[in-house]
Amino acid sequence: MAFYVQKYGGTSVGSVERIGAVADKIKSFRDEGHDVVVVVSAMSGETNRLLGLASEITDQPSPRELDVLVSTGEQVTIALLAMALHERGCDAKSYTGDQIKILTDSAYTKARIREIGVDAIQEDIKKGRVVVVAGFQGVDESGNTTTLGRGGSDTSAVAIAAALKADECQIYTDVDGVYTTDPRVVEKARRLEQITFEEMLEMASLGSKVLQIRSVEFAGKYQVPLRVLSSFVDGPGTLITFEGDQKMEQPVISGIAFNRDEAKLTLVGVPDIPGAASRILGPVSAANIEVDMIVQNVAEDNTTDFTFTVHRNDYQRVVQVLESVAEDLGAQAVRGDNAIAKVSIVGVGMRSHAGVASKMFDALAAENINILMISTSEIKVSVVLEEKYLELAVRALHTAFELDIQSE
Amino acid sequence: MAFYVQKYGGTSVGSVERIGAVADKIKSFRDEGHDVVVVVSAMSGETNRLLGLASEITDQPSPRELDVLVSTGEQVTIALLAMALHERGCDAKSYTGDQIKILTDSAYTKARIREIGVDAIQEDIKKGRVVVVAGFQGVDESGNTTTLGRGGSDTSAVAIAAALKADECQIYTDVDGVYTTDPRVVEKARRLEQITFEEMLEMASLGSKVLQIRSVEFAGKYQVPLRVLSSFVDGPGTLITFEGDQKMEQPVISGIAFNRDEAKLTLVGVPDIPGAASRILGPVSAANIEVDMIVQNVAEDNTTDFTFTVHRNDYQRVVQVLESVAEDLGAQAVRGDNAIAKVSIVGVGMRSHAGVASKMFDALAAENINILMISTSEIKVSVVLEEKYLELAVRALHTAFELDIQSE
């Protein structure tokens, strides 16, 4: 007899048949005596269809009207899922973000949740109903419809689980858990029984797309036990835990994340004067380009090479920005490389284990892989390398840190 | 400088291009200095697409969830139209039924409007905005989404026009006004400059599909000047007036309505005892079959032939019901005919003109058309005849009552 908040994403409710399968799954939880609140996304493809209509009308849709438009996607799903539950003899009631009241700020298309109304849900739960809530959407203080940004349904689910003090927030998706790395790259990648919030945050920020990063932050902040499971295959999934909850000694490294969508820029021969960094990054940020890793080394001649990485989509724009910055600062040249990738090892275990970074560098050197940049944090080490070495590097590290299946 | 509430139906907003054309039209009204509130339907086909999804899930969808589902159709349109107005430099803001507050009762799928919130609209109008409202939908006192039933967007528009005391409620549709009869049947059918509410009500109830009958009742009750116009062709349309507003002497007959979807049933030789009629119609009504015309004549032998008409779709079911009624009552036989049609002449002018009915019967007799049933009201005379004579009868009456174009 537990109380679950379950979230089903777009693929899980992508057709009438799949909505039926989700209803079957929910009914089996009810039959076991559990209370269930369900948060759903739009049927896969629907949000893009709606955005397509808007883009046929205008290049610059009003964010307020965009939210009115796309929030219909989840509204369709809640009605259909509630009907499918009724059809199975399962009492259920749907709610939009406005009806629950998922109160947000007024930042259309990327609103942040302020408060969740719990009264209606608690009353329905008491009556034995499954409550079906539209994810991704909310309402601001003036009654305007807002959305939380793409993938926001995960955040809706976690926020509702936090507000209702659910026993577990279960995120049903098209993968059966969090893996040590991408199984498409490393055949021996292993599903993790559990992973800490901090590790999950690093994995998510490094390109592992299982959970939206904001939902993980939210769950960590409000101490909501979070589990990632498959909608299509039964199994325990991966539980995201707090560090104190670890049942056994954790391996040093939990997983290997990577990201291909990177580009590297270097401003060569920047005069080493105070404020140079901000004169470089100021214009980049003003152009709305996000910077990831930053490395700077002062050379003997009192000039410095300033290197950073950006999303590959921003590569052309950032080169343009840097060319005028170089002139302004009297730097010698702008160099860029958009055939790079980032590989990171992640694990809370490295806090207490020295030598993790050097073990990583050794493993890469053994494969003759040159490291272009290095950046470290308390629970991860990231390196930038030539993109062509990406798969080789991930496999080498997966083996070196004993993550392969047969090593269990 | 007038204040218009304009309603654009599903065909008028059936594609992104047509939404653009509607935005152009609204902008031209704004440029002329008029204030405009726009009520829109779902893009044509959308409501059926949504109902199709529901029907794939269940044969008996919960009415509450059906309303949550189909109300998304209008929500998509308001967002797209507001964007199209912005794109044309026209300030605009969209509202769902919930946001305006279009307060209704809780009769899902066929709710009735109780009250319209006017504050937000009036504030926006003051700011020079076009207000775009989702038709067909409302919200009940508990915050549940409701819909007004098919065609309910007309009713939304009229109710908003009444609440805001608009100068005119303009219903834009795919025809350019109300005609003396269906132009597909009578080539010489003429658009009416004006028609009274009572006549419009009769025309609507007799099968002329230009306006939803509830919206006409509503406009009559709240004295809202109503005009039917084409979204696609410029023109003055047809103004629906109050009897006192008539500018000129009205013709005796304003139009000829007809309806093919009828079937006729006769219970022959019913003993003429008190309560026979209710013992016949009671079971029919209990089977949820609506009865239209009713005729009864007592014969010499103290039995009576009881005849009535129903929608043709109910024909088989009503025959079954009547067979058991006949046995129960000791009637001689059940006779039915589902190849009949109803033709009606409508006009407030007939109140003051004797002989309208006989002129009608003469015109039909001149064409050798046999009249099977007759029913009259203050402003209409309806006859039932064999379906094969329908077109001939309508044309003959159109000419007899001087409605043809050349007679102007």
PDB file of C-alpha atoms in Angstrom, chain A residues 16-17 19-20 43 46 49-50 52-54 56-62 64-69 71-73 75-88 92-96 98-99 139 143-145, chain B residues 16-17 19-20 43 46 49-50 52-54 56-62 64-69 71-73 75-88 92-96 98-99 139 143-145:
ATOM      1  CA  VAL A  16      -4.502   5.062 -28.491  1.00  0.00           C
ATOM      2  CA  GLU A  17      -3.118   1.527 -28.042  1.00  0.00           C
ATOM      3  CA  ILE A  19      -2.636   4.825 -23.748  1.00  0.00           C
ATOM      4  CA  GLY A  20      -4.581   1.608 -23.259  1.00  0.00           C
ATOM      5  CA  MET A  43       1.141  12.152 -27.371  1.00  0.00           C
ATOM      6  CA  GLU A  46       1.620  16.327 -31.051  1.00  0.00           C
ATOM      7  CA  ARG A  49       2.506  19.343 -34.902  1.00  0.00           C
ATOM      8  CA  LEU A  50       1.225  22.322 -32.906  1.00  0.00           C
ATOM      9  CA  GLY A  52       4.442  23.535 -36.870  1.00  0.00           C
ATOM     10  CA  LEU A  53       1.056  25.252 -37.155  1.00  0.00           C
ATOM     11  CA  ALA A  54       2.406  28.255 -35.238  1.00  0.00           C
ATOM     12  CA  GLU A  56       3.300  28.547 -40.529  1.00  0.00           C
ATOM     13  CA  ILE A  57       1.655  31.653 -39.098  1.00  0.00           C
ATOM     14  CA  THR A  58       4.591  33.608 -37.715  1.00  0.00           C
ATOM     15  CA  ASP A  59       8.332  33.469 -37.145  1.00  0.00           C
ATOM     16  CA  GLN A  60       7.949  35.149 -33.777  1.00  0.00           C
ATOM     17  CA  PRO A  61       4.961  33.692 -31.993  1.00  0.00           C
ATOM     18  CA  SER A  62       3.973  35.399 -28.768  1.00  0.00           C
ATOM     19  CA  ARG A  64       1.879  33.580 -24.124  1.00  0.00           C
ATOM     20  CA  GLU A  65      -0.040  32.279 -27.145  1.00  0.00           C
ATOM     21  CA  LEU A  66       2.516  29.513 -27.728  1.00  0.00           C
ATOM     22  CA  ASP A  67       1.729  28.224 -24.241  1.00  0.00           C
ATOM     23  CA  VAL A  68      -2.031  28.400 -24.871  1.00  0.00           C
ATOM     24  CA  LEU A  69      -1.395  26.389 -28.040  1.00  0.00           C
ATOM     25  CA  SER A  71      -0.709  23.048 -23.567  1.00  0.00           C
ATOM     26  CA  THR A  72      -3.613  21.507 -25.498  1.00  0.00           C
ATOM     27  CA  GLY A  73      -1.370  18.510 -26.212  1.00  0.00           C
ATOM     28  CA  GLN A  75      -4.990  18.150 -22.189  1.00  0.00           C
ATOM     29  CA  VAL A  76      -5.869  15.683 -24.942  1.00  0.00           C
ATOM     30  CA  THR A  77      -3.841  12.958 -23.229  1.00  0.00           C
ATOM     31  CA  ILE A  78      -5.389  13.394 -19.766  1.00  0.00           C
ATOM     32  CA  ALA A  79      -8.911  13.084 -21.192  1.00  0.00           C
ATOM     33  CA  LEU A  80      -8.059   9.996 -23.242  1.00  0.00           C
ATOM     34  CA  LEU A  81      -6.229   8.297 -20.363  1.00  0.00           C
ATOM     35  CA  ALA A  82      -9.090   9.006 -17.942  1.00  0.00           C
ATOM     36  CA  MET A  83     -11.501   7.459 -20.476  1.00  0.00           C
ATOM     37  CA  ALA A  84      -9.250   4.423 -20.875  1.00  0.00           C
ATOM     38  CA  LEU A  85      -9.193   3.984 -17.079  1.00  0.00           C
ATOM     39  CA  HIS A  86     -12.987   4.259 -16.879  1.00  0.00           C
ATOM     40  CA  GLU A  87     -13.244   1.661 -19.664  1.00  0.00           C
ATOM     41  CA  ARG A  88     -11.265  -0.691 -17.380  1.00  0.00           C
ATOM     42  CA  ALA A  92     -10.332   8.382 -12.557  1.00  0.00           C
ATOM     43  CA  LYS A  93     -10.503  12.122 -13.034  1.00  0.00           C
ATOM     44  CA  SER A  94      -8.414  14.432 -15.197  1.00  0.00           C
ATOM     45  CA  TYR A  95      -7.003  17.827 -14.270  1.00  0.00           C
ATOM     46  CA  THR A  96      -5.270  20.527 -16.288  1.00  0.00           C
ATOM     47  CA  ASP A  98      -4.931  25.312 -14.119  1.00  0.00           C
ATOM     48  CA  GLN A  99      -7.452  23.037 -12.436  1.00  0.00           C
ATOM     49  CA  VAL A 139      -1.072  28.787 -14.528  1.00  0.00           C
ATOM     50  CA  GLY A 143      -4.802  32.937 -14.677  1.00  0.00           C
ATOM     51  CA  ASN A 144      -2.650  32.815 -17.807  1.00  0.00           C
ATOM     52  CA  THR A 145      -1.637  29.386 -19.082  1.00  0.00           C
TER      53      THR A 145
ATOM     54  CA  VAL B  16      -3.475  28.250 -41.375  1.00  0.00           C
ATOM     55  CA  GLU B  17      -4.190  30.235 -44.570  1.00  0.00           C
ATOM     56  CA  ILE B  19      -6.820  31.874 -40.118  1.00  0.00           C
ATOM     57  CA  GLY B  20      -4.568  34.407 -41.844  1.00  0.00           C
ATOM     58  CA  MET B  43     -10.462  24.193 -37.094  1.00  0.00           C
ATOM     59  CA  GLU B  46     -10.444  18.850 -35.489  1.00  0.00           C
ATOM     60  CA  ARG B  49     -10.477  13.902 -35.060  1.00  0.00           C
ATOM     61  CA  LEU B  50     -10.626  14.213 -31.259  1.00  0.00           C
ATOM     62  CA  GLY B  52     -12.391   9.668 -33.199  1.00  0.00           C
ATOM     63  CA  LEU B  53      -9.547   9.203 -30.701  1.00  0.00           C
ATOM     64  CA  ALA B  54     -12.073   8.889 -27.862  1.00  0.00           C
ATOM     65  CA  GLU B  56     -11.041   4.209 -30.319  1.00  0.00           C
ATOM     66  CA  ILE B  57     -10.684   4.054 -26.537  1.00  0.00           C
ATOM     67  CA  THR B  58     -14.246   3.550 -25.372  1.00  0.00           C
ATOM     68  CA  ASP B  59     -17.830   3.310 -26.588  1.00  0.00           C
ATOM     69  CA  GLN B  60     -19.039   5.248 -23.584  1.00  0.00           C
ATOM     70  CA  PRO B  61     -16.674   8.111 -22.896  1.00  0.00           C
ATOM     71  CA  SER B  62     -17.284  10.035 -19.684  1.00  0.00           C
ATOM     72  CA  ARG B  64     -16.677  15.234 -18.351  1.00  0.00           C
ATOM     73  CA  GLU B  65     -13.581  13.855 -20.072  1.00  0.00           C
ATOM     74  CA  LEU B  66     -15.117  14.333 -23.522  1.00  0.00           C
ATOM     75  CA  ASP B  67     -15.397  18.039 -22.742  1.00  0.00           C
ATOM     76  CA  VAL B  68     -11.793  18.198 -21.536  1.00  0.00           C
ATOM     77  CA  LEU B  69     -10.820  16.542 -24.813  1.00  0.00           C
ATOM     78  CA  SER B  71     -12.376  21.873 -25.813  1.00  0.00           C
ATOM     79  CA  THR B  72      -8.724  21.709 -26.891  1.00  0.00           C
ATOM     80  CA  GLY B  73      -9.896  22.274 -30.478  1.00  0.00           C
ATOM     81  CA  GLN B  75      -7.966  26.498 -27.666  1.00  0.00           C
ATOM     82  CA  VAL B  76      -5.670  25.741 -30.593  1.00  0.00           C
ATOM     83  CA  THR B  77      -7.579  28.197 -32.793  1.00  0.00           C
ATOM     84  CA  ILE B  78      -7.495  31.116 -30.343  1.00  0.00           C
ATOM     85  CA  ALA B  79      -3.728  30.827 -29.964  1.00  0.00           C
ATOM     86  CA  LEU B  80      -3.127  30.627 -33.714  1.00  0.00           C
ATOM     87  CA  LEU B  81      -5.484  33.524 -34.475  1.00  0.00           C
ATOM     88  CA  ALA B  82      -3.889  35.710 -31.787  1.00  0.00           C
ATOM     89  CA  MET B  83      -0.468  34.953 -33.306  1.00  0.00           C
ATOM     90  CA  ALA B  84      -1.758  35.799 -36.789  1.00  0.00           C
ATOM     91  CA  LEU B  85      -3.076  39.129 -35.470  1.00  0.00           C
ATOM     92  CA  HIS B  86       0.257  39.917 -33.789  1.00  0.00           C
ATOM     93  CA  GLU B  87       2.012  39.084 -37.062  1.00  0.00           C
ATOM     94  CA  ARG B  88      -0.133  41.812 -38.671  1.00  0.00           C
ATOM     95  CA  ALA B  92      -4.569  40.722 -29.444  1.00  0.00           C
ATOM     96  CA  LYS B  93      -5.005  38.348 -26.518  1.00  0.00           C
ATOM     97  CA  SER B  94      -6.603  34.922 -26.351  1.00  0.00           C
ATOM     98  CA  TYR B  95      -8.922  33.562 -23.666  1.00  0.00           C
ATOM     99  CA  THR B  96     -10.316  30.109 -22.989  1.00  0.00           C
ATOM    100  CA  ASP B  98     -12.383  29.248 -18.234  1.00  0.00           C
ATOM    101  CA  GLN B  99     -10.224  32.361 -18.417  1.00  0.00           C
ATOM    102  CA  VAL B 139     -16.471  26.259 -16.953  1.00  0.00           C
ATOM    103  CA  GLY B 143     -13.878  24.679 -12.253  1.00  0.00           C
ATOM    104  CA  ASN B 144     -14.667  21.739 -14.538  1.00  0.00           C
ATOM    105  CA  THR B 145     -14.434  22.327 -18.279  1.00  0.00           C
TER     106      THR B 145
END
